[in-house]
mmCIF file of C-alpha atoms in Angstrom:
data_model
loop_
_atom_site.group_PDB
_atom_site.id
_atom_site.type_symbol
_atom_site.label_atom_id
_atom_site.label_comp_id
_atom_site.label_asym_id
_atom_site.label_seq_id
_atom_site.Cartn_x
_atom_site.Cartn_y
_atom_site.Cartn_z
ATOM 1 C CA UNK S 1 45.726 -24.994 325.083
ATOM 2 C CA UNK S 2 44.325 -26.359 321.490
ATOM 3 C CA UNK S 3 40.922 -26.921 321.079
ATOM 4 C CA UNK S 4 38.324 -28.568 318.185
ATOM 5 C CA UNK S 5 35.253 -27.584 317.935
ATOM 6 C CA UNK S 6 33.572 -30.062 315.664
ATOM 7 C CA UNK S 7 29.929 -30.058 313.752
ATOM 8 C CA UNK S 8 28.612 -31.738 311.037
ATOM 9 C CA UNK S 9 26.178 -29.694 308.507
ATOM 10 C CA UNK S 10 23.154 -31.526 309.020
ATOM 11 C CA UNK S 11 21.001 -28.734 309.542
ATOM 12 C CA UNK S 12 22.531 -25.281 310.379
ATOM 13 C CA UNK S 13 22.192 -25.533 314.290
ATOM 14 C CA UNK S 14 25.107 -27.568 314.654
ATOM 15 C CA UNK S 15 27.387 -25.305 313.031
ATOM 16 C CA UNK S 16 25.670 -21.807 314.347
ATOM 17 C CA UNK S 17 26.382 -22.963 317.933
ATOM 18 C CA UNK S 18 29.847 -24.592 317.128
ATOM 19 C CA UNK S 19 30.484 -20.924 315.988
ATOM 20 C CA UNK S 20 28.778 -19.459 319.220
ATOM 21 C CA UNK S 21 31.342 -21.920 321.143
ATOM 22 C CA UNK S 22 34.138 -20.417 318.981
ATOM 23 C CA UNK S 23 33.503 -16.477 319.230
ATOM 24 C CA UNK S 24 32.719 -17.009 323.161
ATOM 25 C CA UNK S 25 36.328 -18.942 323.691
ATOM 26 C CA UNK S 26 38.365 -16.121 321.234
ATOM 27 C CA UNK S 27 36.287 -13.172 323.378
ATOM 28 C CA UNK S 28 36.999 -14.541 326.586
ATOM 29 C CA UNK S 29 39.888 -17.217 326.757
ATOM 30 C CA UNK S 30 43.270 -15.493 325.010
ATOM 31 C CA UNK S 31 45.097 -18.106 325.784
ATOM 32 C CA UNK S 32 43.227 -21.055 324.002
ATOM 33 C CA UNK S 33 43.512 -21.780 320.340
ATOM 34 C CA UNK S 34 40.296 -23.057 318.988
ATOM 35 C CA UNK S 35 39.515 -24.485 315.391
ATOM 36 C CA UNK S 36 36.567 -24.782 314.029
ATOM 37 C CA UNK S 37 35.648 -28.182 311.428
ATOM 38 C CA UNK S 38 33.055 -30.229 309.974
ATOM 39 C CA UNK S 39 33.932 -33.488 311.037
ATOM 40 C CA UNK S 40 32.087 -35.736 308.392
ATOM 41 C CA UNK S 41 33.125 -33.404 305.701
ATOM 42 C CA UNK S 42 36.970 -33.897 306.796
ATOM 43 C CA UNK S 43 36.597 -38.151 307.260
ATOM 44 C CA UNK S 44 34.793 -38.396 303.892
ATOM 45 C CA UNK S 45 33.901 -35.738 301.285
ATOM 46 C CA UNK S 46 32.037 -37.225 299.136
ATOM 47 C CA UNK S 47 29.904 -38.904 302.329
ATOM 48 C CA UNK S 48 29.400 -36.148 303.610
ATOM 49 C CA UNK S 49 28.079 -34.695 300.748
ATOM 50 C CA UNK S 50 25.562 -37.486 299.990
ATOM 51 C CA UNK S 51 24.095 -37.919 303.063
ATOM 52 C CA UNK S 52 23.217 -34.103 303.664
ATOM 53 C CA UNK S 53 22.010 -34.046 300.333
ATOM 54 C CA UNK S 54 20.176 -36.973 301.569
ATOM 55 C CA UNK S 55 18.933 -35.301 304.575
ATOM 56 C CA UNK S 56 17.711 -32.318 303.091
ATOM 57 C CA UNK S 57 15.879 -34.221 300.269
ATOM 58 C CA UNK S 58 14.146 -36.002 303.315
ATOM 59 C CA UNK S 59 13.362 -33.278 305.019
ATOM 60 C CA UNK S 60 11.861 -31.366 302.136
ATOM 61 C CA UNK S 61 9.917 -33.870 300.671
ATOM 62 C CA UNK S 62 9.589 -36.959 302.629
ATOM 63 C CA UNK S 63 9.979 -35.863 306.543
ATOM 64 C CA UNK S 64 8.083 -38.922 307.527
ATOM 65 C CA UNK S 65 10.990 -40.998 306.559
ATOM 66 C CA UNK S 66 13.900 -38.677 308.733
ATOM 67 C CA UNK S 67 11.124 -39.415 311.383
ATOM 68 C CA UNK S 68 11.698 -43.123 310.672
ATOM 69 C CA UNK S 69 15.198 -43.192 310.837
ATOM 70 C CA UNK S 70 15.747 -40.756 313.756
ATOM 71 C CA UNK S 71 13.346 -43.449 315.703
ATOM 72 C CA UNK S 72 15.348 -46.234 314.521
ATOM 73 C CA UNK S 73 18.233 -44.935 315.286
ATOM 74 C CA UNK S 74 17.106 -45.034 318.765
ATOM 75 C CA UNK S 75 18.201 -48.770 319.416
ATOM 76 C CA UNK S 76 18.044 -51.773 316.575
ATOM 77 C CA UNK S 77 20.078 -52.435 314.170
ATOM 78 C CA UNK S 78 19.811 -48.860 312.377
ATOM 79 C CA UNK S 79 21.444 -48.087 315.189
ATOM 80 C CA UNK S 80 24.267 -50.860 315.135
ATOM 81 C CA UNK S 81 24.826 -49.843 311.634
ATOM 82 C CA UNK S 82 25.121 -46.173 312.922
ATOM 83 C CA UNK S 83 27.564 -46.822 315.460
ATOM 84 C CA UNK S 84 29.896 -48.805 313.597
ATOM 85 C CA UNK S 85 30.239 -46.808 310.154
ATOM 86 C CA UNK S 86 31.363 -44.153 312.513
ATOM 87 C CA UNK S 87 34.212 -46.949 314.275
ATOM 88 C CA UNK S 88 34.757 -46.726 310.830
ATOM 89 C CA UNK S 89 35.093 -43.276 309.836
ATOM 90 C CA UNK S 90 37.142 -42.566 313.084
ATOM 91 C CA UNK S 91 40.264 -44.020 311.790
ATOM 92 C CA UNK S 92 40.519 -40.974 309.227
ATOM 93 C CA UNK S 93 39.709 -38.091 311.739
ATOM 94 C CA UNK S 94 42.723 -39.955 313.814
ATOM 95 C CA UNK S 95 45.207 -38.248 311.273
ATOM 96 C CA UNK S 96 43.533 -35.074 311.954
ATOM 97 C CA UNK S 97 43.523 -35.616 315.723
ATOM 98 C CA UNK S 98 47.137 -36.346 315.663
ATOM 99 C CA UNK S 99 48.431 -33.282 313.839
ATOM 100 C CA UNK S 100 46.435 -30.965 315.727
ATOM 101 C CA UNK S 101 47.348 -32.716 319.077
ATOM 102 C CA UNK S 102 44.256 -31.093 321.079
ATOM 103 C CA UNK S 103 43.857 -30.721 324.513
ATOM 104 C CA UNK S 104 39.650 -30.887 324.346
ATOM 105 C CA UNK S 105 37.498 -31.614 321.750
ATOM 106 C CA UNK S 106 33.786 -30.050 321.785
ATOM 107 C CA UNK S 107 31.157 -31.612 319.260
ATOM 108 C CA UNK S 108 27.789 -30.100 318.191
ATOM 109 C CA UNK S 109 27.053 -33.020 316.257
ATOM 110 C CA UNK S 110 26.750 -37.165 317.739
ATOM 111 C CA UNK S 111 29.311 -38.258 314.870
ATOM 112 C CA UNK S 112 31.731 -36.052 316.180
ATOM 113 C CA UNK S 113 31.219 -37.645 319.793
ATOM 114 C CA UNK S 114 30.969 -40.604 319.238
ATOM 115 C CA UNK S 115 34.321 -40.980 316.487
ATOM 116 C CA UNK S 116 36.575 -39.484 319.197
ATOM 117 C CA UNK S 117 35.022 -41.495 322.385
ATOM 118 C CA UNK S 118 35.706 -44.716 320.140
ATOM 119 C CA UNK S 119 39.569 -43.316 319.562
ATOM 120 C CA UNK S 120 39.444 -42.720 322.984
ATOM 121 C CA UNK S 121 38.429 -45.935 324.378
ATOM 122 C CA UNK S 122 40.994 -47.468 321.689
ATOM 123 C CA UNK S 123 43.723 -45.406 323.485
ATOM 124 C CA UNK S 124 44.962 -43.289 320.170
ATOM 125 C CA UNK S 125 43.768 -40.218 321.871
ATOM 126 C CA UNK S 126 43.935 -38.984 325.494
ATOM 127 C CA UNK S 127 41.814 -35.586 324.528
ATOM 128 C CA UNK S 128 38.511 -34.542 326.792
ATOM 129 C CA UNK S 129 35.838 -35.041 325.071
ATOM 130 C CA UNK S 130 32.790 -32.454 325.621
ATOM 131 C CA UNK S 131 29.430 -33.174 324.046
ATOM 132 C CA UNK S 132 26.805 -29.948 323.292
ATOM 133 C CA UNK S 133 23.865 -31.789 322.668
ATOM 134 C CA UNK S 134 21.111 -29.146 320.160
ATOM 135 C CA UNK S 135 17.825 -30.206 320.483
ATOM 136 C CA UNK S 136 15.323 -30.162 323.982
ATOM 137 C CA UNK S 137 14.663 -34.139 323.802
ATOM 138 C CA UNK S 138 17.567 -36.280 324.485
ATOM 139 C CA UNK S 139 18.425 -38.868 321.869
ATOM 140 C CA UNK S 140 20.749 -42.299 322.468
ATOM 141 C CA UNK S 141 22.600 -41.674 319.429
ATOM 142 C CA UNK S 142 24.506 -38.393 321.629
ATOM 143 C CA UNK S 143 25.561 -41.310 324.395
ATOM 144 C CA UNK S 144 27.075 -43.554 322.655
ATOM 145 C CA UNK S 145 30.939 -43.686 323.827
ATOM 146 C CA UNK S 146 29.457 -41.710 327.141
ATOM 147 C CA UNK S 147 32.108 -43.182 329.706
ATOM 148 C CA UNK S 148 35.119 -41.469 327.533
ATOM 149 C CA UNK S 149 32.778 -38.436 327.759
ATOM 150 C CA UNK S 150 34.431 -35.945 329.458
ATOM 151 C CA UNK S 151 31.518 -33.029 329.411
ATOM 152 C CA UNK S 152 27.762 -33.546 328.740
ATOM 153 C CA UNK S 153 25.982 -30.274 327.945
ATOM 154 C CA UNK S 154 21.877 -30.220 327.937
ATOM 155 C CA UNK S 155 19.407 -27.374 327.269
ATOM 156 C CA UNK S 156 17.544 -28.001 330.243
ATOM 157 C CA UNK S 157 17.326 -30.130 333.702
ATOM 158 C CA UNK S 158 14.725 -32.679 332.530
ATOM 159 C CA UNK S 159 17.521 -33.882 330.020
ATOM 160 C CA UNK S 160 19.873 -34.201 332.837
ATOM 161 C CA UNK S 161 17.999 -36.785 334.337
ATOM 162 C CA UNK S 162 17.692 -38.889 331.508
ATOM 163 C CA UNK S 163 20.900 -38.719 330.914
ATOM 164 C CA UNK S 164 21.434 -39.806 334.939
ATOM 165 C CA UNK S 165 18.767 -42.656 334.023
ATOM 166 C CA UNK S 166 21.059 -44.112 331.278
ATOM 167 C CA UNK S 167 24.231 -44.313 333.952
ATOM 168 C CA UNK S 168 26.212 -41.287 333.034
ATOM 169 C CA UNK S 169 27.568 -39.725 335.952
ATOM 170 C CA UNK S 170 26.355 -36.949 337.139
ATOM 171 C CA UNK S 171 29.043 -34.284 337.616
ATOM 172 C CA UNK S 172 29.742 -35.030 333.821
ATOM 173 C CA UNK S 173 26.215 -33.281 333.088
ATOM 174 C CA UNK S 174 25.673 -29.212 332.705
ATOM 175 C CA UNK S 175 21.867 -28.353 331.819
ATOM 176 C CA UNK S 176 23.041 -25.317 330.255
ATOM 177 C CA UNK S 177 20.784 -24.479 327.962
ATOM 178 C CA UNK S 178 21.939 -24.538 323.636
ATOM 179 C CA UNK S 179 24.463 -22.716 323.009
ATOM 180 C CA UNK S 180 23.449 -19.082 320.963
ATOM 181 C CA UNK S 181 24.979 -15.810 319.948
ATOM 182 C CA UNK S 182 26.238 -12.888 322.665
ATOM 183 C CA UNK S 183 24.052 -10.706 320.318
ATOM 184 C CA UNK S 184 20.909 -12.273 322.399
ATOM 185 C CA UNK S 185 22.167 -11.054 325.357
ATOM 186 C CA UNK S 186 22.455 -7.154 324.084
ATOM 187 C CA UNK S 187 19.707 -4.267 324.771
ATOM 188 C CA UNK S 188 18.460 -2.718 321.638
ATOM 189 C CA UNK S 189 16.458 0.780 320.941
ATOM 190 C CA UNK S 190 13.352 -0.467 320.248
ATOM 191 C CA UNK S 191 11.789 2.800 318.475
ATOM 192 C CA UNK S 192 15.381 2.661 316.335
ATOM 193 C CA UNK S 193 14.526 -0.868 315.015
ATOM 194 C CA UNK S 194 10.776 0.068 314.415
ATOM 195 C CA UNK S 195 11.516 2.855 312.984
ATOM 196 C CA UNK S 196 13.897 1.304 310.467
ATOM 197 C CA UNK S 197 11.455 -1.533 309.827
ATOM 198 C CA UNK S 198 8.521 1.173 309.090
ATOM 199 C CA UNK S 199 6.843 -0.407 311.760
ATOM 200 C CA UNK S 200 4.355 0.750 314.749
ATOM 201 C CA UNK S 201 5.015 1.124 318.335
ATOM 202 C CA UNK S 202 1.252 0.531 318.762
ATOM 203 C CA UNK S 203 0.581 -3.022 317.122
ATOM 204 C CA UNK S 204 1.775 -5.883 318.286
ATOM 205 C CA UNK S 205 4.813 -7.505 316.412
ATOM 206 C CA UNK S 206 4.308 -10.785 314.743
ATOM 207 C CA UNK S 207 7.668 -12.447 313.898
ATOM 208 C CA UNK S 208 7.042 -15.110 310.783
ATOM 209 C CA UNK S 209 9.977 -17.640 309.842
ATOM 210 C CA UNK S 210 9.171 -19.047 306.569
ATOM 211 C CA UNK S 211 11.543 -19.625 304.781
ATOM 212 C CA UNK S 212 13.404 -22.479 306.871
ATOM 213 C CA UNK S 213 16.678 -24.015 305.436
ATOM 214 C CA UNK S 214 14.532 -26.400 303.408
ATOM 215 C CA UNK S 215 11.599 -24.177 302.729
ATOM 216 C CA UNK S 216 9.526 -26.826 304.077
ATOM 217 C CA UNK S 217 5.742 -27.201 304.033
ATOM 218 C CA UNK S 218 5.388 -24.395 301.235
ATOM 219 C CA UNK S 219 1.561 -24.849 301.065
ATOM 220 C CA UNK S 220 0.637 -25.160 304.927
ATOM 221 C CA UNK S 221 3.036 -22.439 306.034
ATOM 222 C CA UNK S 222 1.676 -19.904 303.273
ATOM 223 C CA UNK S 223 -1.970 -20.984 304.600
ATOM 224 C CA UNK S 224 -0.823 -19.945 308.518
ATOM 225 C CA UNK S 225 0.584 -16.633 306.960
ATOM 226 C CA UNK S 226 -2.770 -16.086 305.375
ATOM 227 C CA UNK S 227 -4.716 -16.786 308.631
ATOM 228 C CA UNK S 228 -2.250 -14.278 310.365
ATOM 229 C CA UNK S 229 -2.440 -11.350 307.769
ATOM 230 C CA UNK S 230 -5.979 -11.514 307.526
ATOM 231 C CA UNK S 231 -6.373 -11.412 311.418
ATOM 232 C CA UNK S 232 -8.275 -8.148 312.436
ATOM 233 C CA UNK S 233 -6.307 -8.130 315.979
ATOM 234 C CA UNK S 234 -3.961 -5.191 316.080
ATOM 235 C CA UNK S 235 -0.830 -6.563 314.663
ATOM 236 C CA UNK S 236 1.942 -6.252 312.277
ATOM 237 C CA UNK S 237 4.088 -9.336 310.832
ATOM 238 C CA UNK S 238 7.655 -9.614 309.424
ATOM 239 C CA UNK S 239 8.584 -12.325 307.782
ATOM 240 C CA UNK S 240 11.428 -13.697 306.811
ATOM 241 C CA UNK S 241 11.543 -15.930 303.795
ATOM 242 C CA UNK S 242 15.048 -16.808 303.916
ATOM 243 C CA UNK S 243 17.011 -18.378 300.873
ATOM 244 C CA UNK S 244 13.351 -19.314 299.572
ATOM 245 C CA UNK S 245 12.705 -16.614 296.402
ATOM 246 C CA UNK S 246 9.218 -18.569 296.071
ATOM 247 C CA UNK S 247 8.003 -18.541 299.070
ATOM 248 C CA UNK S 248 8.870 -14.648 298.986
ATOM 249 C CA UNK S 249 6.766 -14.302 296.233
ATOM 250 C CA UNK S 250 4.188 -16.120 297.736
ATOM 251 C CA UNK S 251 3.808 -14.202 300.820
ATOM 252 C CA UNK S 252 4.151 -10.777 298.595
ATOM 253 C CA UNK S 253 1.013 -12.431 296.535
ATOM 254 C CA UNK S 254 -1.099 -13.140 300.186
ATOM 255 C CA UNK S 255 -0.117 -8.968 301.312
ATOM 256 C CA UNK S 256 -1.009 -7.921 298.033
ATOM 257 C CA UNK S 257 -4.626 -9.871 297.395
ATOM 258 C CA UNK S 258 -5.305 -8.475 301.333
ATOM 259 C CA UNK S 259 -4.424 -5.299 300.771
ATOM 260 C CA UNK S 260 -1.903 -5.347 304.013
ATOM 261 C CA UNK S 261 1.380 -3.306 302.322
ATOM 262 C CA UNK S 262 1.276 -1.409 305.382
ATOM 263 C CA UNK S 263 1.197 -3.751 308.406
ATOM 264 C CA UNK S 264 3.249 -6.870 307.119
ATOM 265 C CA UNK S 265 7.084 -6.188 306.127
ATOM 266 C CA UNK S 266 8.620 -9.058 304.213
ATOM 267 C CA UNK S 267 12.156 -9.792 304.207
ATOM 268 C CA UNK S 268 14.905 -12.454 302.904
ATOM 269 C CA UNK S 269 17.361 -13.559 304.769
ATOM 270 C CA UNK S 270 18.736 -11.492 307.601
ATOM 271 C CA UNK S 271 21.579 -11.126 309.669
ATOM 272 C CA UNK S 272 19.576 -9.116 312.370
ATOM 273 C CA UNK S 273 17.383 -11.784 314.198
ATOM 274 C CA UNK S 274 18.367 -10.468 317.731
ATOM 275 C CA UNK S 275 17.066 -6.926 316.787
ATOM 276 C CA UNK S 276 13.641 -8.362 315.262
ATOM 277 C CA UNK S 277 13.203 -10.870 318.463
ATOM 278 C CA UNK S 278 13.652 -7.803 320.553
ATOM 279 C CA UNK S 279 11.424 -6.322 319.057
ATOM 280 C CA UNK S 280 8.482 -9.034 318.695
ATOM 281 C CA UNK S 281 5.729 -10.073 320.458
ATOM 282 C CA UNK S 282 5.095 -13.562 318.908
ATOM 283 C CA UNK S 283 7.654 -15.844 317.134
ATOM 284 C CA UNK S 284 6.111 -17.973 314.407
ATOM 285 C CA UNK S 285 8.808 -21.059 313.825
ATOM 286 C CA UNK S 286 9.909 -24.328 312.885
ATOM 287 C CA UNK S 287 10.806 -26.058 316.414
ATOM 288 C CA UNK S 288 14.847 -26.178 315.549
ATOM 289 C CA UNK S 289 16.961 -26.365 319.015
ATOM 290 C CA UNK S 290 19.252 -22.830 318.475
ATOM 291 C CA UNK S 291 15.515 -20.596 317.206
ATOM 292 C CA UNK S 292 13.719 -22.125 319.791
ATOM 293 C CA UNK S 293 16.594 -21.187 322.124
ATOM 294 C CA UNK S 294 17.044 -17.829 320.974
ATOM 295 C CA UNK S 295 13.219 -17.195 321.093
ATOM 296 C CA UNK S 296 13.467 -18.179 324.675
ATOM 297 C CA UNK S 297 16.618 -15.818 325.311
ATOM 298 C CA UNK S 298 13.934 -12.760 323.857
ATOM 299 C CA UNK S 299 10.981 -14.132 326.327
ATOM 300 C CA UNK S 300 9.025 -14.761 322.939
ATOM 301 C CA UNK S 301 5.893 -17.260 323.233
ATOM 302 C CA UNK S 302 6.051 -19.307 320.193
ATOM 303 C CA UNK S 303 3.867 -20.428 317.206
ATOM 304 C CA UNK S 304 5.255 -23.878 316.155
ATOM 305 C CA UNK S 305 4.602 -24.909 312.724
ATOM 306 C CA UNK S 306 6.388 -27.598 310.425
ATOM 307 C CA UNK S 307 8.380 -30.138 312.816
ATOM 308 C CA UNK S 308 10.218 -32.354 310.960
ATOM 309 C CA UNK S 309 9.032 -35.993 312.399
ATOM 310 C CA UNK S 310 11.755 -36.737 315.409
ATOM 311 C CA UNK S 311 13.764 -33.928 316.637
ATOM 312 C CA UNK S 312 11.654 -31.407 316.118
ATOM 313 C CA UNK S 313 8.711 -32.900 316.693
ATOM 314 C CA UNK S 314 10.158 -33.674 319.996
ATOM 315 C CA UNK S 315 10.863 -29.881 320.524
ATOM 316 C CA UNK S 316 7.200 -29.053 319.791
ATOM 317 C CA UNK S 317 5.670 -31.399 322.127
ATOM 318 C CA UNK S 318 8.279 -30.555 325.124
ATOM 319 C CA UNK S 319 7.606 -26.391 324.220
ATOM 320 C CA UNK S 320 3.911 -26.915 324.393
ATOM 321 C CA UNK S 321 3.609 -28.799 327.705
ATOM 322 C CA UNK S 322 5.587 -26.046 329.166
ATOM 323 C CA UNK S 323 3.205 -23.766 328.138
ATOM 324 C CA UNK S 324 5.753 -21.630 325.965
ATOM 325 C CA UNK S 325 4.466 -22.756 322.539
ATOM 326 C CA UNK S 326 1.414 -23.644 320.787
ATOM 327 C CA UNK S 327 1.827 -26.693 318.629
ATOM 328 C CA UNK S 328 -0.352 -25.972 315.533
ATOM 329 C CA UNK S 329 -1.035 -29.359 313.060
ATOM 330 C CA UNK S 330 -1.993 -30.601 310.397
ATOM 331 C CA UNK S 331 -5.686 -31.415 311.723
ATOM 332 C CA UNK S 332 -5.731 -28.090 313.349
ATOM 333 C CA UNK S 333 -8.106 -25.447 312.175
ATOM 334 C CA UNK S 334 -5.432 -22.791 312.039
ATOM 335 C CA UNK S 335 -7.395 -20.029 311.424
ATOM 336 C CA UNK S 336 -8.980 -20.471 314.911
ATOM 337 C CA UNK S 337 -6.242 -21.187 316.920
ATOM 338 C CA UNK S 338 -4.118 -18.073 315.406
ATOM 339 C CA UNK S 339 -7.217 -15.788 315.736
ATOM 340 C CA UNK S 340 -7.778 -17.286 319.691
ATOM 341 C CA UNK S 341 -4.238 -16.925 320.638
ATOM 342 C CA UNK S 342 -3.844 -13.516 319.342
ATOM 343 C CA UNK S 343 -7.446 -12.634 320.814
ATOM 344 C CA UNK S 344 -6.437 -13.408 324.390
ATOM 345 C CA UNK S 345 -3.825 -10.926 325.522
ATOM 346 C CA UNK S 346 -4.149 -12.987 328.824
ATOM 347 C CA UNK S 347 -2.655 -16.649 327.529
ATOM 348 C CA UNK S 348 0.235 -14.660 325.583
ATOM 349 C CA UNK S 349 0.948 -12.939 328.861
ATOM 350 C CA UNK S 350 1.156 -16.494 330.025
ATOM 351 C CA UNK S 351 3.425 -18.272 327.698
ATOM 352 C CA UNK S 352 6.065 -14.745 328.018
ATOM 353 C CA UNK S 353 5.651 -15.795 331.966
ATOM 354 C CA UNK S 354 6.736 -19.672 330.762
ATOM 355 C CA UNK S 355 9.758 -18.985 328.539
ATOM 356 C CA UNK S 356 11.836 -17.458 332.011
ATOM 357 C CA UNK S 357 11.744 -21.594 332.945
ATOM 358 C CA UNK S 358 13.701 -22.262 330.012
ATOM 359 C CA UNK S 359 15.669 -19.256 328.646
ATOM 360 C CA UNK S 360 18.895 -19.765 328.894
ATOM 361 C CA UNK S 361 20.977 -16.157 327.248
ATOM 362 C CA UNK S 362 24.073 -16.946 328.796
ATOM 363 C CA UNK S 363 24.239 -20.920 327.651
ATOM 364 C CA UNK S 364 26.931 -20.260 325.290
ATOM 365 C CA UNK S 365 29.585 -18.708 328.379
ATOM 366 C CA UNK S 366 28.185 -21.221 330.933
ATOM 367 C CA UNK S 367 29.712 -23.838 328.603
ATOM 368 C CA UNK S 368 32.695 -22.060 328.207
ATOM 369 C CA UNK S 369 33.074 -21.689 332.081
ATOM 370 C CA UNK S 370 31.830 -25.067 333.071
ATOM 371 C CA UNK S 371 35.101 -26.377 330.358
ATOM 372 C CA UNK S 372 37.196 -23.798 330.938
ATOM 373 C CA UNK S 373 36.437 -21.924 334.741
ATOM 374 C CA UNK S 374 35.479 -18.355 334.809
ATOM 375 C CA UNK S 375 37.707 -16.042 332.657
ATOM 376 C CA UNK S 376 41.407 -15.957 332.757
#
């Protein structure tokens, strides 16, 4: 059996659970051949190079207009426009399509979706068609093409219905959960990690994502940091500044002036977020679908800071009427609400309590099974 796994590198969630997709099918299916490719980058280069430049640029410097567009995109013409550059598009991933002759065809990313449901409809291909949609609010853009839509995967039941609302059948629709990393799902020695981190067993552990792929809101995020490492409560903070050497440098300049060497460890990017979540107490994050979903796979109530307007924004306000997340903004005295939160062992207890409604650590194999059946 020969299988595509398509994503498109608008943001790194797409690709990091196309790969989760990938390393759960070569694990546990030995008999499937699976692929991985960006889709936009393969129909058009130099496209695809301008319009995640494009995003990025918007979602650095001007995130209310990404908000703009992902709410056009909605319905209007934005959306016309949308639909049809990918008709468009879709006659150059046929060639593709055709030499790799796959039997299913999984897609991270609405592009992918919705170039192979229009091949589909067209009768060039006869290939399932699964969709894995990333984010906890359901967007129109992911249904376009849905009746040659094979496989709808959603992080949670809520987005099942809507879904059901817009006339997509039912048994096509798996509320899964996003798909993450097997390494979630492992038991690590906590005093090992501490003790490699020079941390205490004895403090709480504050886990601080600031960084972010775009190193957004430089100026607010280093002013929540602040508010955090100059919190008397009994904690200790890691962050993680990512590919972002200033904002490093910024939150080595905020330890330093506080005098807090000892309690706050900061680190660039890392390959071991699964031992640090396991670890934590408190996840401080951008609302992006695959952290929120890992934070949710470690039981971690959430901090949410930085949405970019629309998807993530969406995420915030859907974690914080569950009760899993606290939503701080721009009007927000952060100092309070950080020194509150971490003041009242009683509504963290809470939110850890919330995050069992929504954790899903086995959504990557559940999508695997509901495609494929249980193991061969």
């Amino acid at each position: 059996m020969k299988v595509l796994v398509f994503y498109a590198s608008y943001g790194g969630g797409h690709l990091n659970a196309a790969k989760s997709i990938q390393n759960c099918i070569i694990e546990n299916y030995k008999d499937i051949d699976v692929e991985l490719i960006d889709c936009m980058k393969y129909v058009n280069k130099t496209i695809e190079k301008v319009t995640t430049a494009a995003y990025r640029e918007m979602a650095k410097k001007m995130p209310w207009a990404w908000g703009r567009i992902y709410s056009d995109s909605q319905k209007g013409p934005l959306a016309h426009i949308s639909s049809r550059s990918n008709k468009i598009m879709a006659i150059k991933l046929l060639k593709l399509l055709r030499e790799k002759q796959a039997d299913l065809i999984i897609s991270t990313h609405p592009f992918g979706s919705q170039m192979c449901s229009y091949l589909k409809r067209k009768g060039k291909i006869t290939s399932k068609i699964a969709t894995i949609m990333t984010d906890f609010a359901p967007h129109d853009q992911w249904l376009i093409g849905h009746d040659f839509t094979d496989y709808f995967f959603v992080a949670h039941d809520k987005m099942k219905d809507y879904l059901i609302s817009k006339g997509i059948c039912e048994n096509k629709i798996f509320a899964t959960g996003i798909p993450i990393s097997d390494r979630f799902l492992k038991h690590y020695d906590r005093k090992e990690i501490l003790e490699r981190y020079e941390l205490s067993g004895d403090k709480k552990t504050v886990l601080f994502f600031g960084g972010g792929e775009f190193g957004l809101g430089k100026t607010r995020t280093a002013q929540i940091f602040e508010n955090f490492v100059q919190e008397n409560a009994n904690i200790q903070i890691v962050a993680i500044a990512g590919r972002n050497p200033k904002m490093k440098e910024r939150f080595q300049e905020i330890v330093n002036e506080n005098g807090k060497q000892n309690s706050v460890k900061i680190l660039e990017y890392t390959n071991e977020v699964p031992e640090l979540m396991s670890i934590a107490d408190l996840v401080v994050t951008k609302p992006g679908g695959l952290t929120t979903s890992e934070s949710l796979a470690s039981h971690l109530p959430m901090v949410v800071i930085n949405p970019i307007p629309g998807q993530e924004e969406e995420n915030a306000e859907f974690l914080e009427s569950k009760g899993i997340a606290i939503w701080i903004k721009k009007s927000d005295d952060s100092k309070t609400v950080i020194h509150n939160l971490l003041n009242d062992s009683g509504k963290l207890a809470s939110m850890k309590e919330n995050t069992a409604l929504l954790a899903r650590p086995n959504s990557t194999y559940e999508i695997c099974k509901g495609v494929f059946g249980d193991r061969p």
